Short mmCIF file of C-alpha atoms and ligand atoms in Angstrom, two decimals:
data_model
loop_
_atom_site.label_atom_id
_atom_site.label_comp_id
_atom_site.label_asym_id
_atom_site.label_seq_id
_atom_site.Cartn_x
_atom_site.Cartn_y
_atom_site.Cartn_z
CA MET A 15 25.02 27.25 -4.05
CA ALA A 16 21.32 27.02 -4.88
CA PRO A 17 19.86 23.54 -5.40
CA GLN A 18 18.81 22.48 -8.88
CA TYR A 19 15.21 21.96 -7.83
CA ASP A 20 12.70 23.31 -5.35
CA ALA A 21 11.85 19.70 -4.64
CA VAL A 22 12.85 16.17 -5.57
CA VAL A 23 10.02 13.62 -5.43
CA VAL A 24 10.88 9.93 -5.44
CA GLY A 25 8.17 7.74 -6.95
CA ALA A 26 5.66 8.36 -9.75
CA GLY A 27 2.72 6.46 -8.30
CA PHE A 28 -0.44 8.11 -7.05
CA GLY A 29 1.37 9.40 -3.93
CA GLY A 30 4.19 11.06 -5.86
CA MET A 31 1.74 12.47 -8.40
CA GLY A 32 -0.41 13.95 -5.63
CA ALA A 33 2.71 15.54 -4.15
CA GLY A 34 3.61 16.98 -7.57
CA ILE A 35 0.12 18.45 -8.03
CA GLN A 36 0.35 20.07 -4.60
CA LEU A 37 3.86 21.45 -5.23
CA ASP A 38 2.49 23.17 -8.34
CA ARG A 39 -0.41 24.61 -6.37
CA LEU A 40 2.06 25.92 -3.80
CA GLY A 41 4.18 27.63 -6.43
CA LEU A 42 7.09 25.21 -6.00
CA SER A 43 6.95 24.26 -9.65
CA ASN A 44 10.60 23.56 -10.23
CA TYR A 45 10.53 19.90 -9.21
CA VAL A 46 11.49 16.53 -10.60
CA ILE A 47 9.85 13.15 -10.03
CA LEU A 48 12.33 10.27 -10.12
CA GLU A 49 10.93 6.82 -10.88
CA ARG A 50 12.77 3.49 -11.08
CA GLU A 51 10.19 1.91 -13.42
CA ASP A 52 9.81 2.76 -17.10
CA ASP A 53 6.42 4.42 -16.68
CA LEU A 54 4.16 6.08 -14.11
CA GLY A 55 1.44 4.53 -11.97
CA GLY A 56 3.42 2.80 -9.20
CA THR A 57 1.56 -0.28 -7.99
CA TRP A 58 -0.83 -0.03 -10.94
CA HIS A 59 2.03 -0.03 -13.41
CA VAL A 60 3.96 -2.86 -11.77
CA ASN A 61 1.00 -5.16 -11.10
CA HIS A 62 -0.87 -6.53 -14.08
CA TYR A 63 -1.49 -10.14 -13.15
CA PRO A 64 -4.79 -11.70 -14.36
CA GLY A 65 -7.75 -10.72 -12.19
CA LEU A 66 -6.18 -7.51 -10.88
CA ALA A 67 -8.81 -5.01 -9.78
CA VAL A 68 -9.31 -2.53 -6.97
CA ASP A 69 -10.99 -3.80 -3.86
CA ILE A 70 -12.08 -0.37 -2.67
CA ALA A 71 -14.93 0.99 -4.82
CA SER A 72 -13.54 3.21 -7.55
CA VAL A 73 -15.62 6.26 -6.61
CA THR A 74 -13.49 6.34 -3.44
CA TYR A 75 -10.24 4.90 -4.81
CA SER A 76 -9.37 8.01 -6.85
CA TYR A 77 -8.48 11.65 -6.18
CA SER A 78 -11.53 13.53 -4.87
CA PHE A 79 -10.53 16.54 -6.98
CA GLU A 80 -10.25 14.43 -10.14
CA PRO A 81 -13.28 12.16 -10.26
CA ASN A 82 -13.45 9.72 -13.13
CA PRO A 83 -16.98 9.16 -14.46
CA HIS A 84 -15.74 6.43 -16.83
CA TRP A 85 -15.07 3.52 -14.43
CA SER A 86 -16.58 0.46 -16.05
CA ARG A 87 -17.38 -1.32 -12.79
CA LEU A 88 -17.92 -0.50 -9.12
CA PHE A 89 -14.49 -2.07 -8.59
CA ALA A 90 -12.47 -1.10 -11.63
CA PRO A 91 -9.97 -3.52 -13.20
CA GLY A 92 -6.27 -2.73 -12.84
CA GLU A 93 -5.79 -1.42 -16.38
CA GLU A 94 -8.37 1.32 -15.75
CA LEU A 95 -6.35 2.51 -12.75
CA LYS A 96 -3.24 2.64 -14.90
CA LYS A 97 -5.15 4.61 -17.55
CA TYR A 98 -6.49 6.97 -14.87
CA ALA A 99 -2.94 7.57 -13.61
CA GLY A 100 -1.90 8.51 -17.17
CA HIS A 101 -4.88 10.86 -17.49
CA VAL A 102 -4.01 12.61 -14.20
CA ALA A 103 -0.36 12.95 -15.24
CA ASP A 104 -1.36 14.52 -18.57
CA LYS A 105 -4.00 16.83 -17.15
CA TYR A 106 -1.74 18.16 -14.37
CA GLY A 107 1.40 18.41 -16.50
CA LEU A 108 3.29 15.83 -14.45
CA ARG A 109 4.86 13.77 -17.22
CA ARG A 110 7.41 16.41 -18.17
CA ARG A 111 8.67 16.37 -14.57
CA MET A 112 9.18 12.61 -14.52
CA ARG A 113 12.47 10.82 -15.12
CA PHE A 114 11.85 7.11 -15.67
CA GLY A 115 14.32 4.27 -15.27
CA THR A 116 15.97 6.35 -12.55
CA VAL A 117 16.88 4.28 -9.53
CA VAL A 118 17.51 6.44 -6.49
CA ASP A 119 20.20 4.98 -4.26
CA GLY A 120 19.91 7.43 -1.40
CA ALA A 121 19.64 11.01 -0.25
CA ARG A 122 21.76 13.07 2.14
CA TRP A 123 20.95 16.37 3.81
CA ASP A 124 23.71 18.92 3.14
CA ASP A 125 23.59 21.02 6.29
CA GLU A 126 25.93 23.67 4.97
CA ARG A 127 23.95 24.29 1.80
CA GLN A 128 20.64 23.42 3.45
CA HIS A 129 19.42 21.14 0.70
CA TRP A 130 19.13 17.46 -0.19
CA VAL A 131 21.63 15.68 -2.40
CA VAL A 132 19.95 12.72 -4.08
CA SER A 133 22.17 9.97 -5.52
CA ILE A 134 21.04 8.08 -8.58
CA ALA A 135 22.36 4.65 -9.56
CA GLY A 136 25.05 5.14 -12.17
CA GLY A 137 26.67 8.04 -10.38
CA ASP A 138 24.43 11.02 -11.21
CA THR A 139 23.15 13.30 -8.42
CA VAL A 140 20.40 15.91 -8.22
CA THR A 141 19.85 18.49 -5.50
CA GLY A 142 16.60 19.84 -4.13
CA ARG A 143 15.54 22.21 -1.35
CA TYR A 144 12.90 19.67 -0.32
CA LEU A 145 12.80 15.90 -0.55
CA LEU A 146 9.55 13.94 -0.75
CA THR A 147 9.63 10.15 -0.85
CA ALA A 148 6.54 8.44 -2.24
CA THR A 149 7.97 4.97 -2.60
CA GLY A 150 4.86 3.05 -1.57
CA PHE A 151 4.32 0.44 1.12
CA LEU A 152 3.99 -2.60 -1.10
CA SER A 153 6.82 -1.95 -3.50
CA GLN A 154 9.58 -4.37 -2.54
CA PRO A 155 8.49 -7.82 -3.78
CA TYR A 156 9.26 -10.71 -1.46
CA THR A 157 10.40 -14.16 -2.51
CA PRO A 158 10.79 -16.54 0.43
CA PRO A 159 14.13 -18.36 0.45
CA PHE A 160 12.66 -21.83 -0.08
CA PRO A 161 15.54 -24.32 -0.20
CA GLY A 162 16.07 -25.54 -3.75
CA ILE A 163 14.01 -22.82 -5.44
CA ASP A 164 16.92 -21.98 -7.75
CA SER A 165 16.92 -25.55 -9.02
CA PHE A 166 13.31 -25.40 -10.21
CA ALA A 167 13.32 -26.32 -13.90
CA GLY A 168 9.91 -24.93 -14.84
CA LYS A 169 8.61 -21.39 -15.03
CA ILE A 170 8.80 -19.17 -11.91
CA ILE A 171 6.84 -15.98 -11.88
CA HIS A 172 6.25 -13.43 -9.10
CA THR A 173 2.92 -11.64 -9.34
CA THR A 174 4.70 -8.27 -9.57
CA ALA A 175 6.58 -9.43 -12.66
CA TRP A 176 3.74 -10.97 -14.60
CA GLU A 177 4.42 -11.68 -18.26
CA ASP A 178 1.24 -10.81 -20.13
CA ASP A 179 1.98 -13.23 -22.96
CA PHE A 180 2.63 -16.16 -20.60
CA ASP A 181 0.05 -18.82 -21.45
CA LEU A 182 -1.12 -20.96 -18.54
CA THR A 183 -3.15 -23.29 -20.73
CA GLY A 184 -2.50 -26.92 -19.83
CA ARG A 185 0.06 -26.04 -17.14
CA ARG A 186 0.44 -27.84 -13.82
CA ALA A 187 0.68 -24.77 -11.66
CA ALA A 188 1.25 -23.94 -8.02
CA ILE A 189 0.43 -20.66 -6.38
CA ILE A 190 2.21 -19.96 -3.11
CA GLY A 191 0.42 -17.45 -0.91
CA THR A 192 -3.18 -16.65 -0.11
CA GLY A 193 -3.14 -12.86 0.37
CA ALA A 194 -5.23 -10.31 -1.54
CA THR A 195 -3.21 -10.92 -4.70
CA ALA A 196 -3.78 -14.69 -4.65
CA VAL A 197 -7.48 -14.17 -3.91
CA GLN A 198 -7.76 -12.34 -7.25
CA LEU A 199 -5.35 -14.58 -9.16
CA VAL A 200 -6.40 -18.10 -8.10
CA PRO A 201 -9.75 -18.12 -9.99
CA GLU A 202 -8.05 -16.80 -13.13
CA VAL A 203 -5.24 -19.37 -13.10
CA ALA A 204 -7.76 -22.14 -12.44
CA LYS A 205 -9.59 -21.19 -15.66
CA LYS A 206 -6.57 -22.16 -17.76
CA ALA A 207 -4.31 -24.52 -15.85
CA GLN A 208 -4.66 -28.28 -16.19
CA ALA A 209 -3.97 -28.62 -12.46
CA LEU A 210 -3.60 -25.99 -9.73
CA THR A 211 -2.33 -26.42 -6.19
CA VAL A 212 -2.66 -23.47 -3.84
CA PHE A 213 -0.12 -23.51 -1.01
CA GLN A 214 -1.64 -21.81 2.01
CA ARG A 215 0.25 -21.02 5.20
CA THR A 216 -2.35 -18.74 6.79
CA PRO A 217 -5.99 -18.59 5.68
CA ILE A 218 -7.43 -15.17 4.90
CA TRP A 219 -10.80 -13.63 5.71
CA VAL A 220 -12.80 -13.21 2.50
CA VAL A 221 -16.11 -11.36 2.31
CA PRO A 222 -18.37 -11.14 -0.75
CA LYS A 223 -17.59 -8.40 -3.25
CA ILE A 224 -20.67 -6.45 -4.25
CA ASP A 225 -19.39 -5.71 -7.71
CA THR A 226 -21.27 -4.89 -10.87
CA ALA A 227 -20.78 -3.07 -14.17
CA ILE A 228 -21.70 0.61 -14.01
CA PRO A 229 -24.41 1.09 -16.65
CA THR A 230 -23.81 3.72 -19.32
CA PRO A 231 -26.67 5.99 -18.12
CA VAL A 232 -25.09 6.11 -14.66
CA ARG A 233 -21.68 6.96 -16.14
CA LYS A 234 -23.32 9.69 -18.21
CA LEU A 235 -25.01 11.02 -15.09
CA PHE A 236 -21.66 11.06 -13.24
CA GLU A 237 -20.18 12.97 -16.18
CA ARG A 238 -22.97 15.52 -16.54
CA VAL A 239 -23.79 15.98 -12.86
CA PRO A 240 -20.55 15.41 -10.92
CA ALA A 241 -22.40 16.00 -7.64
CA THR A 242 -24.04 12.57 -8.08
CA GLN A 243 -20.67 10.82 -8.16
CA LYS A 244 -19.57 12.93 -5.22
CA ALA A 245 -22.61 11.74 -3.28
CA ALA A 246 -21.83 8.11 -4.19
CA ARG A 247 -18.26 8.68 -2.97
CA LEU A 248 -19.48 10.14 0.29
CA VAL A 249 -21.77 7.19 0.99
CA ASN A 250 -19.09 4.61 0.15
CA THR A 251 -16.31 6.41 2.02
CA SER A 252 -18.53 6.74 5.10
CA LEU A 253 -19.26 3.01 5.07
CA LEU A 254 -15.57 2.15 4.80
CA GLU A 255 -14.78 4.63 7.52
CA ALA A 256 -17.35 3.09 9.85
CA LEU A 257 -15.99 -0.39 9.17
CA MET A 258 -12.42 0.70 9.87
CA VAL A 259 -13.00 2.99 12.83
CA VAL A 260 -15.63 0.94 14.60
CA GLY A 261 -14.71 -2.61 13.63
CA VAL A 262 -10.92 -2.36 13.64
CA LEU A 263 -9.79 0.67 15.65
CA HIS A 264 -12.47 0.47 18.35
CA PHE A 265 -12.49 -3.29 18.51
CA LYS A 266 -12.65 -3.29 22.30
CA GLN A 267 -15.76 -1.12 22.35
CA ALA A 268 -17.47 -2.68 19.33
CA ARG A 269 -16.41 -6.30 19.38
CA LEU A 270 -19.83 -7.33 18.07
CA LEU A 271 -19.42 -5.50 14.76
CA ASN A 272 -16.05 -7.12 14.24
CA LYS A 273 -17.50 -10.53 15.05
CA GLY A 274 -20.35 -9.78 12.62
CA ALA A 275 -17.87 -9.22 9.79
CA GLY A 276 -16.20 -12.53 10.69
CA ALA A 277 -19.59 -14.27 10.71
CA LEU A 278 -20.38 -12.86 7.25
CA ALA A 279 -17.09 -14.21 5.91
CA LYS A 280 -17.76 -17.62 7.48
CA ALA A 281 -21.25 -17.75 5.98
CA HIS A 282 -19.73 -16.85 2.60
CA LEU A 283 -17.28 -19.73 3.00
CA ARG A 284 -20.01 -22.16 4.01
CA ALA A 285 -22.15 -21.18 1.05
CA SER A 286 -19.24 -21.43 -1.38
CA VAL A 287 -17.16 -24.51 -0.58
CA ARG A 288 -18.70 -27.97 -0.66
CA ASP A 289 -15.97 -30.00 1.06
CA LYS A 290 -16.05 -29.76 4.86
CA GLU A 291 -12.33 -30.34 5.34
CA THR A 292 -11.43 -27.68 2.76
CA ARG A 293 -13.79 -25.27 4.52
CA ARG A 294 -12.07 -25.98 7.82
CA GLN A 295 -8.67 -25.35 6.26
CA LEU A 296 -9.85 -22.07 4.75
CA THR A 297 -11.16 -20.77 8.08
CA PRO A 298 -8.92 -18.21 9.79
CA HIS A 299 -8.16 -18.52 13.50
CA TYR A 300 -7.44 -14.87 14.16
CA ASP A 301 -9.79 -11.94 14.47
CA PHE A 302 -11.18 -10.18 11.43
CA GLY A 303 -9.06 -7.10 10.63
CA CYS A 304 -5.76 -8.35 12.12
CA LYS A 305 -4.72 -8.78 8.53
CA ARG A 306 -6.13 -6.93 5.56
CA PRO A 307 -9.40 -8.68 4.72
CA THR A 308 -10.19 -9.45 1.10
CA PHE A 309 -13.25 -9.31 -1.12
CA SER A 310 -14.12 -11.96 -3.68
CA ASN A 311 -17.06 -13.92 -5.06
CA HIS A 312 -14.89 -16.41 -6.92
CA TYR A 313 -11.95 -17.35 -4.68
CA PHE A 314 -13.72 -19.87 -2.44
CA THR A 315 -15.77 -21.53 -5.20
CA THR A 316 -12.59 -22.22 -7.14
CA PHE A 317 -11.72 -24.89 -4.57
CA ASN A 318 -14.78 -26.90 -5.66
CA GLN A 319 -13.21 -27.53 -9.04
CA PRO A 320 -11.75 -31.03 -9.45
CA HIS A 321 -8.39 -29.83 -10.78
CA VAL A 322 -7.83 -27.36 -7.90
CA ARG A 323 -6.32 -28.46 -4.59
CA LEU A 324 -5.57 -26.62 -1.38
CA GLU A 325 -2.29 -27.64 0.26
CA THR A 326 -1.82 -26.62 3.87
CA ASN A 327 1.27 -28.61 4.78
CA SER A 328 4.24 -26.31 5.04
CA ILE A 329 6.73 -26.16 2.21
CA ASP A 330 9.95 -27.99 2.95
CA HIS A 331 11.84 -27.45 -0.27
CA VAL A 332 11.56 -27.08 -4.00
CA GLU A 333 12.90 -29.64 -6.48
CA PRO A 334 13.39 -29.21 -10.25
CA ASP A 335 9.93 -30.65 -10.93
CA GLY A 336 7.91 -29.89 -7.84
CA ILE A 337 7.35 -28.72 -4.29
CA VAL A 338 7.98 -31.07 -1.38
CA THR A 339 5.98 -30.44 1.78
CA ALA A 340 6.94 -31.22 5.37
CA ASP A 341 5.03 -34.52 5.22
CA GLY A 342 7.43 -35.68 2.49
CA ARG A 343 4.90 -35.48 -0.36
CA LYS A 344 5.85 -33.95 -3.67
CA THR A 345 3.43 -31.92 -5.78
CA GLU A 346 4.67 -32.13 -9.34
CA ILE A 347 4.40 -28.84 -11.18
CA ASP A 348 5.84 -27.04 -14.17
CA THR A 349 4.82 -23.51 -13.15
CA LEU A 350 5.48 -21.85 -9.82
CA ILE A 351 3.61 -18.62 -9.13
CA LEU A 352 4.80 -16.60 -6.18
CA ALA A 353 1.95 -14.58 -4.67
CA THR A 354 4.19 -14.07 -1.67
CA GLY A 355 3.73 -10.35 -1.29
CA PHE A 356 6.14 -7.70 -0.18
CA ASN A 357 8.78 -6.99 2.39
CA LEU A 358 7.67 -3.93 4.31
CA TRP A 359 9.66 -3.84 7.47
CA ASP A 360 13.16 -4.94 6.49
CA VAL A 361 13.68 -3.06 3.25
CA ASN A 362 10.84 -0.61 2.83
CA PHE A 363 11.06 1.74 5.80
CA PRO A 364 12.65 3.68 4.19
CA ALA A 365 12.94 2.25 0.68
CA ILE A 366 16.17 4.18 0.06
CA GLU A 367 18.96 5.29 2.36
CA ILE A 368 18.10 8.68 3.87
CA ILE A 369 20.76 10.52 5.87
CA GLY A 370 19.55 13.56 7.78
CA ARG A 371 21.11 16.17 10.03
CA ASP A 372 24.17 15.10 12.07
CA GLY A 373 24.52 12.03 9.83
CA VAL A 374 21.43 10.30 11.28
CA ASP A 375 20.37 7.35 9.13
CA LEU A 376 16.56 7.13 9.00
CA GLY A 377 16.44 3.35 8.65
CA LYS A 378 18.78 2.87 11.60
CA PHE A 379 16.94 5.47 13.66
CA TRP A 380 13.64 3.64 13.08
CA ARG A 381 15.14 0.26 13.88
CA ASP A 382 17.14 1.34 16.94
CA ASN A 383 14.28 3.34 18.40
CA ARG A 384 10.72 2.77 17.31
CA PHE A 385 9.17 3.22 13.90
CA GLN A 386 7.68 6.71 14.09
CA ALA A 387 6.83 9.85 12.13
CA TYR A 388 4.93 12.94 13.22
CA GLU A 389 1.47 12.81 11.61
CA GLY A 390 2.96 9.96 9.54
CA ILE A 391 4.94 12.42 7.45
CA THR A 392 7.94 14.11 9.15
CA VAL A 393 10.77 13.02 11.43
CA PRO A 394 13.03 15.07 13.74
CA LYS A 395 16.58 15.51 12.43
CA PHE A 396 15.32 15.27 8.85
CA PRO A 397 14.79 18.88 7.76
CA ASN A 398 12.85 19.69 4.61
CA PHE A 399 11.89 16.04 4.24
CA LEU A 400 8.42 14.58 3.80
CA SER A 401 8.25 10.82 4.05
CA LEU A 402 4.90 10.04 2.50
CA ASN A 403 5.04 6.33 3.25
CA SER A 404 5.87 6.40 6.90
CA PRO A 405 4.85 4.39 9.91
CA TYR A 406 1.39 5.50 11.11
CA SER A 407 0.63 7.33 7.86
CA TYR A 408 -1.84 5.05 6.12
CA SER A 409 -5.43 5.46 7.30
CA GLY A 410 -6.35 2.05 5.90
CA LEU A 411 -8.71 1.15 3.06
CA SER A 412 -8.51 3.86 0.35
CA TYR A 413 -4.93 5.08 0.06
CA PHE A 414 -6.24 8.24 -1.62
CA THR A 415 -7.57 9.53 1.71
CA THR A 416 -3.99 9.37 3.02
CA ILE A 417 -2.53 11.02 -0.09
CA GLU A 418 -4.97 13.90 0.14
CA ALA A 419 -4.45 14.40 3.89
CA GLN A 420 -0.72 14.60 3.20
CA MET A 421 -1.30 17.11 0.41
CA LYS A 422 -3.16 19.23 2.96
CA HIS A 423 -0.30 18.88 5.44
CA MET A 424 2.04 20.14 2.73
CA GLY A 425 -0.28 23.07 2.10
CA ARG A 426 -0.27 24.19 5.74
CA LEU A 427 3.46 23.66 6.20
CA PHE A 428 4.64 25.34 3.02
CA GLY A 429 2.04 28.08 3.50
CA GLU A 430 3.57 28.88 6.86
CA LEU A 431 7.07 28.90 5.38
CA ARG A 432 5.94 31.38 2.75
CA ARG A 433 4.18 33.57 5.34
CA ARG A 434 7.38 33.71 7.37
CA GLY A 435 9.58 34.16 4.32
CA GLU A 436 11.59 31.13 5.39
CA THR A 437 12.80 28.04 3.59
CA THR A 438 13.56 25.25 6.06
CA PHE A 439 11.39 23.25 8.44
CA GLU A 440 11.97 20.48 10.91
CA VAL A 441 9.47 18.83 13.21
CA THR A 442 10.28 19.17 16.93
CA GLU A 443 11.24 16.18 19.07
CA ARG A 444 8.38 17.11 21.42
CA ALA A 445 5.68 17.07 18.73
CA ASN A 446 6.97 13.82 17.33
CA ALA A 447 7.08 12.15 20.76
CA GLU A 448 3.56 13.34 21.59
CA PHE A 449 2.21 11.98 18.32
CA LEU A 450 3.88 8.61 18.91
CA ASP A 451 2.45 8.46 22.44
CA ARG A 452 -0.99 9.27 21.14
CA VAL A 453 -1.06 6.65 18.39
CA THR A 454 0.41 4.06 20.74
CA ASP A 455 -2.32 4.80 23.23
CA LYS A 456 -5.06 4.65 20.60
CA LEU A 457 -3.83 1.33 19.27
CA GLY A 458 -4.65 -0.15 22.66
CA SER A 459 -8.35 -0.21 21.67
CA SER A 460 -7.74 -1.70 18.25
CA VAL A 461 -8.10 -5.28 17.09
CA PHE A 462 -4.32 -5.36 16.73
CA TYR A 463 -3.75 -5.26 20.49
CA GLY A 464 -7.23 -5.99 21.86
CA GLY A 465 -8.05 -8.86 19.52
CA ASP A 466 -6.49 -12.21 18.83
CA CYS A 467 -3.93 -11.65 16.09
CA ALA A 468 -1.41 -14.25 17.21
CA THR A 469 -1.72 -16.50 14.17
CA ALA A 470 -2.39 -13.78 11.58
CA ARG A 471 1.19 -13.19 10.35
CA SER A 472 0.00 -9.76 9.31
CA TYR A 473 2.26 -7.21 7.64
CA TYR A 474 0.46 -4.57 9.71
CA PHE A 475 2.90 -5.65 12.47
CA ASN A 476 6.61 -4.98 12.36
CA GLN A 477 9.45 -7.20 13.51
CA HIS A 478 8.96 -6.03 17.12
CA GLY A 479 5.28 -6.95 17.14
CA GLU A 480 4.13 -3.33 16.90
CA ALA A 481 1.21 -2.47 14.61
CA ALA A 482 3.10 0.53 13.30
CA LEU A 483 1.69 0.74 9.79
CA LEU A 484 -1.82 2.12 10.13
CA ARG A 485 -2.74 5.48 11.60
CA PRO A 486 -5.22 4.51 14.33
CA THR A 487 -7.57 7.46 13.83
CA SER A 488 -10.43 8.21 11.52
CA THR A 489 -9.57 9.71 8.17
CA LEU A 490 -11.66 12.71 9.26
CA ASN A 491 -9.23 13.20 12.13
CA ALA A 492 -6.27 12.82 9.76
CA HIS A 493 -7.69 15.51 7.47
CA ARG A 494 -8.58 17.81 10.38
CA GLU A 495 -5.07 17.61 11.76
CA ALA A 496 -3.51 18.08 8.33
CA VAL A 497 -5.13 21.49 8.05
CA GLY A 498 -4.91 22.40 11.72
CA PHE A 499 -1.75 20.94 13.29
CA PRO A 500 -0.07 23.44 15.66
CA LEU A 501 2.40 25.45 13.62
CA GLU A 502 4.80 25.46 16.56
CA ASP A 503 5.21 21.70 16.05
CA TYR A 504 7.85 22.73 13.52
CA VAL A 505 10.89 24.97 13.74
CA TYR A 506 11.48 27.14 10.70
CA GLY A 507 14.57 28.77 9.33
CA LYS A 508 16.10 30.59 6.45
CA THR A 509 18.78 29.35 4.11
CA ALA A 510 21.78 31.64 4.43
P1 LIG B 2 0.43 -10.63 1.27
O1 LIG B 2 -0.90 -10.20 1.75
O2 LIG B 2 1.61 -10.26 2.06
O3 LIG B 2 0.37 -12.19 1.07
C1 LIG B 2 1.53 -12.95 0.85
C2 LIG B 2 1.16 -14.40 0.95
O4 LIG B 2 2.34 -15.18 0.76
C3 LIG B 2 0.60 -14.78 2.31
O5 LIG B 2 -0.44 -15.67 2.17
C4 LIG B 2 1.80 -15.41 2.99
O6 LIG B 2 1.48 -16.34 3.99
C5 LIG B 2 2.45 -16.11 1.82
N1 LIG B 2 3.84 -16.42 2.14
C6 LIG B 2 4.85 -15.54 2.34
N2 LIG B 2 5.97 -16.20 2.68
C7 LIG B 2 5.64 -17.50 2.70
C8 LIG B 2 6.36 -18.68 3.01
N3 LIG B 2 7.66 -18.65 3.35
N4 LIG B 2 5.71 -19.86 2.94
C9 LIG B 2 4.42 -19.91 2.59
N5 LIG B 2 3.67 -18.83 2.31
C10 LIG B 2 4.29 -17.65 2.36
O7 LIG B 2 0.71 -10.09 -0.23
P2 LIG B 2 -0.33 -9.80 -1.39
O8 LIG B 2 -1.32 -10.87 -1.52
O9 LIG B 2 0.49 -9.45 -2.58
O10 LIG B 2 -1.11 -8.52 -0.89
C11 LIG B 2 -0.44 -7.44 -0.30
C12 LIG B 2 -1.36 -6.28 -0.18
O11 LIG B 2 -1.50 -5.68 -1.45
C13 LIG B 2 -2.77 -6.56 0.25
O12 LIG B 2 -2.93 -6.74 1.61
C14 LIG B 2 -3.48 -5.35 -0.25
O13 LIG B 2 -3.29 -4.27 0.64
C15 LIG B 2 -2.75 -5.07 -1.53
N6 LIG B 2 -3.48 -5.65 -2.65
C16 LIG B 2 -4.60 -5.02 -3.03
C17 LIG B 2 -5.30 -5.51 -4.06
C18 LIG B 2 -6.53 -4.80 -4.51
O14 LIG B 2 -7.46 -5.41 -4.85
N7 LIG B 2 -6.58 -3.51 -4.52
C19 LIG B 2 -4.93 -6.67 -4.71
C20 LIG B 2 -3.78 -7.28 -4.31
C21 LIG B 2 -3.06 -6.77 -3.27
P3 LIG B 2 1.32 -15.85 5.51
O15 LIG B 2 0.02 -15.13 5.54
O16 LIG B 2 1.35 -17.09 6.28
O17 LIG B 2 2.49 -14.95 5.79
#
C-alpha cells in the first residue's frame, strides 16, 4: 500500500520550512508539515516576550537564498522574524502544506510497507515514505519543581507563554533565571514594575551588542543591489565563524582569544554596574563559551536602578505571596516570571517517540548508548528518517547555517536515490560510528573539555556530561560534507 505522502515533516519553524522548500526542489512535492502550534514560525511564533530580538545579526540569521532587505535593525526584533517566516511560507507555497494544532505523538517505521506511520493526538494517523523531524532544540519549556509553586497566589508566567496584554505596571515582580531570555527581558520588566528581583543561580557572560537601526538608504541599497547585503552577510558570518571556531572549538590552541572575549565582558560589567558587590555576583566563574554567551547593552545597567535587586541565594520554596530563599528570607511578590529555559536532554531528544527498524526506540537508543547522529542528521536502524535537531547537528550561532547544510545533505542523499531509482536509505553503522569518533575527538580541543566549565550548568552538556549538542567543526566543513559525504555511507533499497 503506497503511503499518503512522499514525506511527513514535523514542525513548521525555520527548520521544517527549509526542509519543505528542499523537498519541493527535489520533486518530492507531496508532503505535509504537521505543527502543534496554531501558526508557523516555531520559536519566533511561541516567543513574544518584551525585548525579544535576535542576537545574531539579521543579515546572517535568515535564509541565504531569501535575503530580507527590510530588517529595521542590525538585530531585528522578534516580530520581524515572525513576519519573515510568514513571507517565506507564502513565497514558497508552504502554508497549504501545513496542518496547525496537530500534535504528533509518535512515528513508527512499517518495515513491511517501507514507510513511516505518524500518530497524531486524537487518534488520526498519516503515512509518509520519508519522515523529517524539525522539532527544534529549545521547544520544551522547563519549569523547575520549586516546592510550593502551585500555591503561589499571584500571576505566574513562563517566557514562552507570554500574554501580550499582561500589564506589569506597578507590579512587584520576580524573574527567575539569567539566561539569554532573561538578559533581554529584565530591562523591559524593570521599565514597568514597581519592584523587580532577579533570582540568579549562575551568572552569564554578557558582551556589548553593537546594534543600530538600519537607515532607509541602506535598506534601499540592499533591495536594489542584493550583492551588498550578501557582502554584509559574508563579513558578519566570517566574524561569527572565527569566534566560534577559534575561541570555542580550538580553545586549547587559542586560549588567548577566549580570554579576550571574557575580558571584554568583564570590562562591560565594570563600566555598567556601580555596586562592587553586585558586580562580583554578576561575574561568571567558568570560561567564556561553556554556556551560550549573550549580548546586551541594557542588562547590566538595569541593576543600578533602585527598584531592581539581584538575589543570588538559592530558592528554597515558593509561598502564596513570595519566594523564600535558603537563608530564610522572603521576597514578597505578586508576579513570578519564569525565564527558566528549556529541557533539552530529558524530553527533547527526540521530541516525539520514534520507533525504527526492529522496534528500536530512538530515545532509548540515545540514552542507553550515546547521543549520536551521522552528520547530525541520520541514525542507523532508522531508515528514511532525517532528524534535523539531532545531537552534533547545530554548528552554533546562526541556526540558518545548520538548516542550509541539512538542506544540502538532503539534496545529495535524495539525488543519489533518484539516480539509482531507489526509494529507501539508511546510514551504515560504520559511518555513524566514525562520525561519532571524529566529533568526540574534535571536542577534546574545545572549551567544553579543555576549559573550565564545571560551574556553568550549560545546556550544551547532556546528563552524562557530554557536550553532545554542538557540531565541533566549522560551518564551512559542515557545508562541504553535506555536499560531499561518501555515498557509500548509506545503504539504498527499493520498496517492493
Ligand atoms: P537558559 O539559557 O536555559 O536559562 C535558564 C535560566 O533559568 C538559567 O539562568 C538557569 O540557571 C535558570 N534556572 C533553571 N532552573 C533553575 C532553578 N531550579 N533554580 C534557579 N534558576 C534556575 O534559557 P533561556 O534564557 O530561555 O535561553 C535558552 C536559549 O535560547 C539561549 O541560550 C539562546 O540560544 C536562545 N535564546 C536566544 C535569544 C536570541 O536573542 N536570539 C533570546 C533568548 C533565548 P542555571 O544557569 O543555574 O541553570
